[in-house]
Amino acid sequence: MVRRAGEANGLEICGILAGRGDHADRVFPIRNAHADPRRRYQMDPLDQLRAYREIEDADLAVVAYYHSHPDFAKGELSATDLAQATEGDYALYALVYRGILRAFVVAGGAGREVPVEVTERA
C-alpha cells in the first residue's frame, strides 16, 4: 500500500484493508474513479463490490479504508475526508502521505489519530 502510493505519480490511491479483529491481513487496491485523481479519490463501485465479495468469501472483515494524499496536501484527514466518512458511527481510515502510514478513527464527524504498526509493506 505504501509502495503503491509512492508509485502513483501524484495520483491518489485508495482501497480496503481486511482481516480479523484489529489486524489487517489483506490489502484490496481499488481503482480511483474520481474525475480529478490528483486531488480527490472515489472508489470504483465495481472494484469495491468485488473486494467486498472476496472479503466475505475469505471470512474476513473490513478493518479499514485507505487512501493517499498528494505531497501538496496535509498528512491528516481533510474536511472532505471527514465529510465522506460514511461507514457508520465509527470507522478506521488509513492515510498514506509522503511514504508514511497514519491511521485515524472517525467517530461523530471528527478524526482522532491512533497508533498503527506496519509489519509488511504491501
mmCIF file of N, CA and C in Angstrom:
data_model
loop_
_atom_site.group_PDB
_atom_site.id
_atom_site.type_symbol
_atom_site.label_atom_id
_atom_site.label_comp_id
_atom_site.label_asym_id
_atom_site.label_seq_id
_atom_site.Cartn_x
_atom_site.Cartn_y
_atom_site.Cartn_z
ATOM 1 N N MET A 1 0.827 -1.176 0.000
ATOM 2 C CA MET A 1 0.000 0.000 0.000
ATOM 3 C C MET A 1 0.880 1.252 0.000
ATOM 4 N N VAL A 2 1.873 1.311 0.848
ATOM 5 C CA VAL A 2 2.770 2.455 0.890
ATOM 6 C C VAL A 2 3.573 2.520 -0.406
ATOM 7 N N ARG A 3 4.045 1.386 -0.879
ATOM 8 C CA ARG A 3 4.798 1.326 -2.135
ATOM 9 C C ARG A 3 3.916 1.782 -3.301
ATOM 10 N N ARG A 4 2.687 1.300 -3.336
ATOM 11 C CA ARG A 4 1.751 1.673 -4.406
ATOM 12 C C ARG A 4 1.511 3.181 -4.414
ATOM 13 N N ALA A 5 1.375 3.785 -3.249
ATOM 14 C CA ALA A 5 1.184 5.234 -3.168
ATOM 15 C C ALA A 5 2.396 5.966 -3.741
ATOM 16 N N GLY A 6 3.578 5.468 -3.446
ATOM 17 C CA GLY A 6 4.797 6.090 -3.960
ATOM 18 C C GLY A 6 4.962 5.955 -5.458
ATOM 19 N N GLU A 7 4.370 4.929 -6.031
ATOM 20 C CA GLU A 7 4.482 4.677 -7.472
ATOM 21 C C GLU A 7 3.332 5.300 -8.266
ATOM 22 N N ALA A 8 2.435 6.023 -7.616
ATOM 23 C CA ALA A 8 1.216 6.521 -8.265
ATOM 24 C C ALA A 8 1.413 7.829 -9.034
ATOM 25 N N ASN A 9 2.624 8.362 -9.061
ATOM 26 C CA ASN A 9 2.920 9.578 -9.831
ATOM 27 C C ASN A 9 1.980 10.740 -9.480
ATOM 28 N N GLY A 10 1.741 10.940 -8.203
ATOM 29 C CA GLY A 10 0.934 12.063 -7.761
ATOM 30 C C GLY A 10 -0.563 11.829 -7.751
ATOM 31 N N LEU A 11 -1.012 10.653 -8.180
ATOM 32 C CA LEU A 11 -2.438 10.336 -8.148
ATOM 33 C C LEU A 11 -2.787 9.733 -6.790
ATOM 34 N N GLU A 12 -3.978 10.042 -6.304
ATOM 35 C CA GLU A 12 -4.414 9.431 -5.051
ATOM 36 C C GLU A 12 -4.780 7.974 -5.315
ATOM 37 N N ILE A 13 -4.377 7.106 -4.401
ATOM 38 C CA ILE A 13 -4.765 5.699 -4.455
ATOM 39 C C ILE A 13 -5.770 5.442 -3.345
ATOM 40 N N CYS A 14 -6.491 4.335 -3.456
ATOM 41 C CA CYS A 14 -7.466 4.016 -2.421
ATOM 42 C C CYS A 14 -7.695 2.516 -2.374
ATOM 43 N N GLY A 15 -8.289 2.068 -1.279
ATOM 44 C CA GLY A 15 -8.574 0.652 -1.154
ATOM 45 C C GLY A 15 -9.103 0.293 0.218
ATOM 46 N N ILE A 16 -9.135 -1.003 0.443
ATOM 47 C CA ILE A 16 -9.714 -1.565 1.661
ATOM 48 C C ILE A 16 -8.691 -2.488 2.314
ATOM 49 N N LEU A 17 -8.584 -2.430 3.629
ATOM 50 C CA LEU A 17 -7.776 -3.373 4.402
ATOM 51 C C LEU A 17 -8.738 -4.339 5.077
ATOM 52 N N ALA A 18 -8.444 -5.629 4.976
ATOM 53 C CA ALA A 18 -9.336 -6.638 5.556
ATOM 54 C C ALA A 18 -8.545 -7.586 6.430
ATOM 55 N N GLY A 19 -9.223 -8.138 7.418
ATOM 56 C CA GLY A 19 -8.580 -9.084 8.313
ATOM 57 C C GLY A 19 -9.541 -9.512 9.393
ATOM 58 N N ARG A 20 -8.962 -9.792 10.554
ATOM 59 C CA ARG A 20 -9.757 -10.208 11.715
ATOM 60 C C ARG A 20 -9.346 -9.333 12.900
ATOM 61 N N GLY A 21 -10.334 -8.921 13.671
ATOM 62 C CA GLY A 21 -10.035 -8.052 14.813
ATOM 63 C C GLY A 21 -9.461 -6.742 14.322
ATOM 64 N N ASP A 22 -8.361 -6.317 14.917
ATOM 65 C CA ASP A 22 -7.741 -5.063 14.500
ATOM 66 C C ASP A 22 -6.486 -5.294 13.662
ATOM 67 N N HIS A 23 -6.336 -6.508 13.123
ATOM 68 C CA HIS A 23 -5.169 -6.861 12.320
ATOM 69 C C HIS A 23 -5.577 -7.008 10.852
ATOM 70 N N ALA A 24 -4.978 -6.222 9.981
ATOM 71 C CA ALA A 24 -5.259 -6.316 8.546
ATOM 72 C C ALA A 24 -4.338 -7.356 7.919
ATOM 73 N N ASP A 25 -4.933 -8.373 7.311
ATOM 74 C CA ASP A 25 -4.173 -9.429 6.659
ATOM 75 C C ASP A 25 -4.053 -9.241 5.153
ATOM 76 N N ARG A 26 -5.020 -8.517 4.563
ATOM 77 C CA ARG A 26 -5.040 -8.371 3.113
ATOM 78 C C ARG A 26 -5.326 -6.932 2.716
ATOM 79 N N VAL A 27 -4.686 -6.538 1.631
ATOM 80 C CA VAL A 27 -4.893 -5.219 1.045
ATOM 81 C C VAL A 27 -5.656 -5.411 -0.253
ATOM 82 N N PHE A 28 -6.737 -4.668 -0.415
ATOM 83 C CA PHE A 28 -7.543 -4.719 -1.631
ATOM 84 C C PHE A 28 -7.464 -3.351 -2.310
ATOM 85 N N PRO A 29 -6.550 -3.195 -3.275
ATOM 86 C CA PRO A 29 -6.488 -1.927 -4.006
ATOM 87 C C PRO A 29 -7.772 -1.737 -4.815
ATOM 88 N N ILE A 30 -8.289 -0.533 -4.814
ATOM 89 C CA ILE A 30 -9.491 -0.182 -5.561
ATOM 90 C C ILE A 30 -9.107 0.946 -6.530
ATOM 91 N N ARG A 31 -9.591 0.857 -7.746
ATOM 92 C CA ARG A 31 -9.297 1.895 -8.739
ATOM 93 C C ARG A 31 -9.915 3.218 -8.294
ATOM 94 N N ASN A 32 -9.138 4.287 -8.411
ATOM 95 C CA ASN A 32 -9.633 5.628 -8.109
ATOM 96 C C ASN A 32 -10.398 6.120 -9.333
ATOM 97 N N ALA A 33 -11.716 6.229 -9.206
ATOM 98 C CA ALA A 33 -12.578 6.612 -10.323
ATOM 99 C C ALA A 33 -12.917 8.097 -10.335
ATOM 100 N N HIS A 34 -12.303 8.887 -9.469
ATOM 101 C CA HIS A 34 -12.623 10.308 -9.415
ATOM 102 C C HIS A 34 -12.139 11.007 -10.688
ATOM 103 N N ALA A 35 -12.878 12.011 -11.124
ATOM 104 C CA ALA A 35 -12.521 12.756 -12.338
ATOM 105 C C ALA A 35 -11.217 13.540 -12.163
ATOM 106 N N ASP A 36 -10.850 13.858 -10.933
ATOM 107 C CA ASP A 36 -9.614 14.592 -10.653
ATOM 108 C C ASP A 36 -8.780 13.806 -9.635
ATOM 109 N N PRO A 37 -8.166 12.692 -10.066
ATOM 110 C CA PRO A 37 -7.468 11.806 -9.121
ATOM 111 C C PRO A 37 -6.188 12.385 -8.522
ATOM 112 N N ARG A 38 -5.763 13.543 -8.969
ATOM 113 C CA ARG A 38 -4.607 14.202 -8.341
ATOM 114 C C ARG A 38 -5.020 14.946 -7.067
ATOM 115 N N ARG A 39 -6.316 15.205 -6.913
ATOM 116 C CA ARG A 39 -6.791 15.977 -5.765
ATOM 117 C C ARG A 39 -7.804 15.237 -4.905
ATOM 118 N N ARG A 40 -8.451 14.207 -5.446
ATOM 119 C CA ARG A 40 -9.520 13.515 -4.730
ATOM 120 C C ARG A 40 -9.490 12.029 -5.077
ATOM 121 N N TYR A 41 -10.262 11.279 -4.319
ATOM 122 C CA TYR A 41 -10.444 9.876 -4.676
ATOM 123 C C TYR A 41 -11.908 9.505 -4.547
ATOM 124 N N GLN A 42 -12.290 8.516 -5.324
ATOM 125 C CA GLN A 42 -13.614 7.907 -5.246
ATOM 126 C C GLN A 42 -13.425 6.449 -5.626
ATOM 127 N N MET A 43 -13.763 5.559 -4.722
ATOM 128 C CA MET A 43 -13.579 4.141 -5.012
ATOM 129 C C MET A 43 -14.504 3.711 -6.146
ATOM 130 N N ASP A 44 -13.921 3.022 -7.121
ATOM 131 C CA ASP A 44 -14.712 2.480 -8.215
ATOM 132 C C ASP A 44 -15.724 1.492 -7.646
ATOM 133 N N PRO A 45 -17.016 1.698 -7.896
ATOM 134 C CA PRO A 45 -18.041 0.841 -7.281
ATOM 135 C C PRO A 45 -17.904 -0.642 -7.627
ATOM 136 N N LEU A 46 -17.537 -0.961 -8.853
ATOM 137 C CA LEU A 46 -17.399 -2.371 -9.225
ATOM 138 C C LEU A 46 -16.199 -3.018 -8.539
ATOM 139 N N ASP A 47 -15.088 -2.286 -8.472
ATOM 140 C CA ASP A 47 -13.919 -2.798 -7.741
ATOM 141 C C ASP A 47 -14.252 -2.985 -6.266
ATOM 142 N N GLN A 48 -14.990 -2.038 -5.716
ATOM 143 C CA GLN A 48 -15.355 -2.109 -4.302
ATOM 144 C C GLN A 48 -16.259 -3.314 -4.041
ATOM 145 N N LEU A 49 -17.224 -3.547 -4.909
ATOM 146 C CA LEU A 49 -18.112 -4.702 -4.773
ATOM 147 C C LEU A 49 -17.322 -6.006 -4.873
ATOM 148 N N ARG A 50 -16.387 -6.067 -5.837
ATOM 149 C CA ARG A 50 -15.542 -7.252 -5.981
ATOM 150 C C ARG A 50 -14.749 -7.506 -4.694
ATOM 151 N N ALA A 51 -14.193 -6.437 -4.130
ATOM 152 C CA ALA A 51 -13.415 -6.575 -2.892
ATOM 153 C C ALA A 51 -14.292 -7.061 -1.747
ATOM 154 N N TYR A 52 -15.482 -6.498 -1.607
ATOM 155 C CA TYR A 52 -16.395 -6.939 -0.537
ATOM 156 C C TYR A 52 -16.727 -8.422 -0.683
ATOM 157 N N ARG A 53 -16.937 -8.871 -1.906
ATOM 158 C CA ARG A 53 -17.233 -10.294 -2.125
ATOM 159 C C ARG A 53 -16.048 -11.175 -1.754
ATOM 160 N N GLU A 54 -14.840 -10.754 -2.160
ATOM 161 C CA GLU A 54 -13.639 -11.521 -1.806
ATOM 162 C C GLU A 54 -13.433 -11.548 -0.293
ATOM 163 N N ILE A 55 -13.683 -10.432 0.355
ATOM 164 C CA ILE A 55 -13.537 -10.351 1.812
ATOM 165 C C ILE A 55 -14.514 -11.309 2.479
ATOM 166 N N GLU A 56 -15.752 -11.292 2.024
ATOM 167 C CA GLU A 56 -16.762 -12.187 2.600
ATOM 168 C C GLU A 56 -16.426 -13.647 2.321
ATOM 169 N N ASP A 57 -16.008 -13.970 1.099
ATOM 170 C CA ASP A 57 -15.658 -15.352 0.746
ATOM 171 C C ASP A 57 -14.484 -15.872 1.572
ATOM 172 N N ALA A 58 -13.577 -14.974 1.960
ATOM 173 C CA ALA A 58 -12.406 -15.361 2.761
ATOM 174 C C ALA A 58 -12.704 -15.333 4.255
ATOM 175 N N ASP A 59 -13.958 -15.065 4.628
ATOM 176 C CA ASP A 59 -14.379 -14.983 6.021
ATOM 177 C C ASP A 59 -13.566 -13.931 6.790
ATOM 178 N N LEU A 60 -13.329 -12.812 6.126
ATOM 179 C CA LEU A 60 -12.633 -11.689 6.734
ATOM 180 C C LEU A 60 -13.630 -10.563 6.956
ATOM 181 N N ALA A 61 -13.165 -9.495 7.557
ATOM 182 C CA ALA A 61 -13.981 -8.306 7.767
ATOM 183 C C ALA A 61 -13.178 -7.078 7.333
ATOM 184 N N VAL A 62 -13.873 -6.019 6.986
ATOM 185 C CA VAL A 62 -13.200 -4.758 6.679
ATOM 186 C C VAL A 62 -12.599 -4.226 7.974
ATOM 187 N N VAL A 63 -11.296 -3.970 7.950
ATOM 188 C CA VAL A 63 -10.595 -3.407 9.102
ATOM 189 C C VAL A 63 -10.480 -1.894 8.947
ATOM 190 N N ALA A 64 -10.198 -1.443 7.716
ATOM 191 C CA ALA A 64 -10.025 -0.013 7.471
ATOM 192 C C ALA A 64 -10.155 0.277 5.986
ATOM 193 N N TYR A 65 -10.412 1.517 5.693
ATOM 194 C CA TYR A 65 -10.361 2.040 4.331
ATOM 195 C C TYR A 65 -9.106 2.893 4.248
ATOM 196 N N TYR A 66 -8.474 2.926 3.090
ATOM 197 C CA TYR A 66 -7.264 3.738 2.978
ATOM 198 C C TYR A 66 -7.280 4.553 1.696
ATOM 199 N N HIS A 67 -6.527 5.632 1.733
ATOM 200 C CA HIS A 67 -6.227 6.402 0.539
ATOM 201 C C HIS A 67 -4.949 7.189 0.789
ATOM 202 N N SER A 68 -4.432 7.768 -0.260
ATOM 203 C CA SER A 68 -3.219 8.568 -0.123
ATOM 204 C C SER A 68 -3.550 10.034 -0.339
ATOM 205 N N HIS A 69 -2.660 10.885 0.143
ATOM 206 C CA HIS A 69 -2.755 12.315 -0.122
ATOM 207 C C HIS A 69 -1.556 12.714 -0.959
ATOM 208 N N PRO A 70 -1.748 13.600 -1.933
ATOM 209 C CA PRO A 70 -0.608 14.101 -2.701
ATOM 210 C C PRO A 70 0.300 14.945 -1.819
ATOM 211 N N ASP A 71 1.531 15.163 -2.280
ATOM 212 C CA ASP A 71 2.512 15.885 -1.475
ATOM 213 C C ASP A 71 2.086 17.297 -1.105
ATOM 214 N N PHE A 72 1.271 17.954 -1.933
ATOM 215 C CA PHE A 72 0.875 19.327 -1.615
ATOM 216 C C PHE A 72 -0.194 19.387 -0.524
ATOM 217 N N ALA A 73 -0.799 18.253 -0.199
ATOM 218 C CA ALA A 73 -1.835 18.207 0.846
ATOM 219 C C ALA A 73 -1.182 17.981 2.206
ATOM 220 N N LYS A 74 -2.004 17.911 3.222
ATOM 221 C CA LYS A 74 -1.504 17.646 4.568
ATOM 222 C C LYS A 74 -1.581 16.146 4.858
ATOM 223 N N GLY A 75 -0.812 15.713 5.816
ATOM 224 C CA GLY A 75 -0.803 14.314 6.213
ATOM 225 C C GLY A 75 -1.822 14.003 7.287
ATOM 226 N N GLU A 76 -3.005 14.557 7.132
ATOM 227 C CA GLU A 76 -4.084 14.302 8.082
ATOM 228 C C GLU A 76 -5.388 14.242 7.296
ATOM 229 N N LEU A 77 -6.441 13.766 7.936
ATOM 230 C CA LEU A 77 -7.725 13.704 7.245
ATOM 231 C C LEU A 77 -8.208 15.125 6.945
ATOM 232 N N SER A 78 -8.645 15.336 5.729
ATOM 233 C CA SER A 78 -9.150 16.646 5.329
ATOM 234 C C SER A 78 -10.625 16.776 5.706
ATOM 235 N N ALA A 79 -11.156 17.972 5.570
ATOM 236 C CA ALA A 79 -12.585 18.190 5.806
ATOM 237 C C ALA A 79 -13.408 17.336 4.849
ATOM 238 N N THR A 80 -12.935 17.188 3.609
ATOM 239 C CA THR A 80 -13.620 16.332 2.640
ATOM 240 C C THR A 80 -13.597 14.883 3.095
ATOM 241 N N ASP A 81 -12.439 14.415 3.576
ATOM 242 C CA ASP A 81 -12.337 13.036 4.078
ATOM 243 C C ASP A 81 -13.351 12.794 5.193
ATOM 244 N N LEU A 82 -13.417 13.714 6.127
ATOM 245 C CA LEU A 82 -14.334 13.560 7.263
ATOM 246 C C LEU A 82 -15.786 13.590 6.807
ATOM 247 N N ALA A 83 -16.103 14.465 5.852
ATOM 248 C CA ALA A 83 -17.472 14.555 5.354
ATOM 249 C C ALA A 83 -17.885 13.290 4.613
ATOM 250 N N GLN A 84 -16.914 12.600 3.999
ATOM 251 C CA GLN A 84 -17.218 11.396 3.233
ATOM 252 C C GLN A 84 -17.088 10.117 4.053
ATOM 253 N N ALA A 85 -16.717 10.234 5.305
ATOM 254 C CA ALA A 85 -16.576 9.059 6.177
ATOM 255 C C ALA A 85 -17.972 8.611 6.594
ATOM 256 N N THR A 86 -18.562 7.749 5.786
ATOM 257 C CA THR A 86 -19.977 7.383 5.967
ATOM 258 C C THR A 86 -20.176 5.924 6.337
ATOM 259 N N GLU A 87 -19.175 5.286 6.880
ATOM 260 C CA GLU A 87 -19.281 3.857 7.222
ATOM 261 C C GLU A 87 -19.792 3.659 8.637
ATOM 262 N N GLY A 88 -20.852 4.344 9.006
ATOM 263 C CA GLY A 88 -21.418 4.183 10.339
ATOM 264 C C GLY A 88 -20.861 5.202 11.316
ATOM 265 N N ASP A 89 -21.127 4.979 12.592
ATOM 266 C CA ASP A 89 -20.703 5.919 13.631
ATOM 267 C C ASP A 89 -19.229 5.817 13.978
ATOM 268 N N TYR A 90 -18.585 4.731 13.566
ATOM 269 C CA TYR A 90 -17.188 4.517 13.926
ATOM 270 C C TYR A 90 -16.497 3.836 12.753
ATOM 271 N N ALA A 91 -15.374 4.352 12.346
ATOM 272 C CA ALA A 91 -14.628 3.714 11.266
ATOM 273 C C ALA A 91 -13.150 4.041 11.422
ATOM 274 N N LEU A 92 -12.319 3.200 10.846
ATOM 275 C CA LEU A 92 -10.881 3.411 10.852
ATOM 276 C C LEU A 92 -10.443 3.700 9.428
ATOM 277 N N TYR A 93 -9.680 4.754 9.267
ATOM 278 C CA TYR A 93 -9.167 5.138 7.956
ATOM 279 C C TYR A 93 -7.657 5.232 8.036
ATOM 280 N N ALA A 94 -6.995 4.676 7.045
ATOM 281 C CA ALA A 94 -5.542 4.758 6.952
ATOM 282 C C ALA A 94 -5.205 5.745 5.848
ATOM 283 N N LEU A 95 -4.190 6.547 6.072
ATOM 284 C CA LEU A 95 -3.792 7.583 5.141
ATOM 285 C C LEU A 95 -2.302 7.459 4.878
ATOM 286 N N VAL A 96 -1.929 7.404 3.605
ATOM 287 C CA VAL A 96 -0.525 7.379 3.218
ATOM 288 C C VAL A 96 -0.153 8.769 2.732
ATOM 289 N N TYR A 97 0.899 9.337 3.338
ATOM 290 C CA TYR A 97 1.342 10.677 2.973
ATOM 291 C C TYR A 97 2.860 10.712 3.025
ATOM 292 N N ARG A 98 3.485 11.006 1.895
ATOM 293 C CA ARG A 98 4.945 11.080 1.786
ATOM 294 C C ARG A 98 5.626 9.835 2.356
ATOM 295 N N GLY A 99 5.067 8.665 2.030
ATOM 296 C CA GLY A 99 5.660 7.406 2.443
ATOM 297 C C GLY A 99 5.384 6.997 3.871
ATOM 298 N N ILE A 100 4.576 7.742 4.586
ATOM 299 C CA ILE A 100 4.251 7.460 5.982
ATOM 300 C C ILE A 100 2.792 7.026 6.059
ATOM 301 N N LEU A 101 2.532 5.972 6.812
ATOM 302 C CA LEU A 101 1.169 5.495 7.025
ATOM 303 C C LEU A 101 0.679 5.989 8.378
ATOM 304 N N ARG A 102 -0.473 6.639 8.380
ATOM 305 C CA ARG A 102 -1.108 7.094 9.618
ATOM 306 C C ARG A 102 -2.516 6.523 9.645
ATOM 307 N N ALA A 103 -3.048 6.287 10.833
ATOM 308 C CA ALA A 103 -4.404 5.748 10.973
ATOM 309 C C ALA A 103 -5.229 6.684 11.842
ATOM 310 N N PHE A 104 -6.502 6.789 11.480
ATOM 311 C CA PHE A 104 -7.419 7.680 12.184
ATOM 312 C C PHE A 104 -8.728 6.966 12.455
ATOM 313 N N VAL A 105 -9.233 7.129 13.663
ATOM 314 C CA VAL A 105 -10.587 6.702 13.990
ATOM 315 C C VAL A 105 -11.491 7.889 13.687
ATOM 316 N N VAL A 106 -12.575 7.624 12.986
ATOM 317 C CA VAL A 106 -13.553 8.674 12.706
ATOM 318 C C VAL A 106 -14.832 8.319 13.446
ATOM 319 N N ALA A 107 -15.239 9.189 14.322
ATOM 320 C CA ALA A 107 -16.462 8.990 15.103
ATOM 321 C C ALA A 107 -17.128 10.337 15.289
ATOM 322 N N GLY A 108 -18.416 10.388 15.028
ATOM 323 C CA GLY A 108 -19.161 11.621 15.234
ATOM 324 C C GLY A 108 -18.667 12.783 14.394
ATOM 325 N N GLY A 109 -18.108 12.499 13.217
ATOM 326 C CA GLY A 109 -17.655 13.556 12.324
ATOM 327 C C GLY A 109 -16.276 14.104 12.618
ATOM 328 N N ALA A 110 -15.572 13.535 13.594
ATOM 329 C CA ALA A 110 -14.231 14.002 13.941
ATOM 330 C C ALA A 110 -13.235 12.858 13.811
ATOM 331 N N GLY A 111 -12.011 13.198 13.451
ATOM 332 C CA GLY A 111 -10.956 12.201 13.331
ATOM 333 C C GLY A 111 -9.970 12.301 14.476
ATOM 334 N N ARG A 112 -9.510 11.146 14.938
ATOM 335 C CA ARG A 112 -8.516 11.091 16.016
ATOM 336 C C ARG A 112 -7.457 10.083 15.592
ATOM 337 N N GLU A 113 -6.186 10.499 15.597
ATOM 338 C CA GLU A 113 -5.121 9.595 15.188
ATOM 339 C C GLU A 113 -4.931 8.487 16.215
ATOM 340 N N VAL A 114 -4.686 7.280 15.720
ATOM 341 C CA VAL A 114 -4.432 6.120 16.567
ATOM 342 C C VAL A 114 -3.145 5.456 16.098
ATOM 343 N N PRO A 115 -2.467 4.739 16.987
ATOM 344 C CA PRO A 115 -1.218 4.080 16.598
ATOM 345 C C PRO A 115 -1.467 2.998 15.543
ATOM 346 N N VAL A 116 -0.503 2.842 14.664
ATOM 347 C CA VAL A 116 -0.571 1.797 13.648
ATOM 348 C C VAL A 116 0.828 1.218 13.485
ATOM 349 N N GLU A 117 0.890 -0.084 13.285
ATOM 350 C CA GLU A 117 2.160 -0.763 13.082
ATOM 351 C C GLU A 117 2.117 -1.472 11.737
ATOM 352 N N VAL A 118 3.101 -1.191 10.900
ATOM 353 C CA VAL A 118 3.218 -1.852 9.610
ATOM 354 C C VAL A 118 4.230 -2.976 9.757
ATOM 355 N N THR A 119 3.776 -4.208 9.539
ATOM 356 C CA THR A 119 4.675 -5.342 9.671
ATOM 357 C C THR A 119 5.199 -5.816 8.322
ATOM 358 N N GLU A 120 4.494 -5.486 7.256
ATOM 359 C CA GLU A 120 4.946 -5.824 5.907
ATOM 360 C C GLU A 120 4.366 -4.791 4.970
ATOM 361 N N ARG A 121 5.195 -4.249 4.116
ATOM 362 C CA ARG A 121 4.703 -3.246 3.169
ATOM 363 C C ARG A 121 4.094 -3.941 1.972
ATOM 364 N N ALA A 122 2.774 -3.791 1.853
ATOM 365 C CA ALA A 122 2.068 -4.430 0.744
ATOM 366 C C ALA A 122 1.674 -3.422 -0.306
#
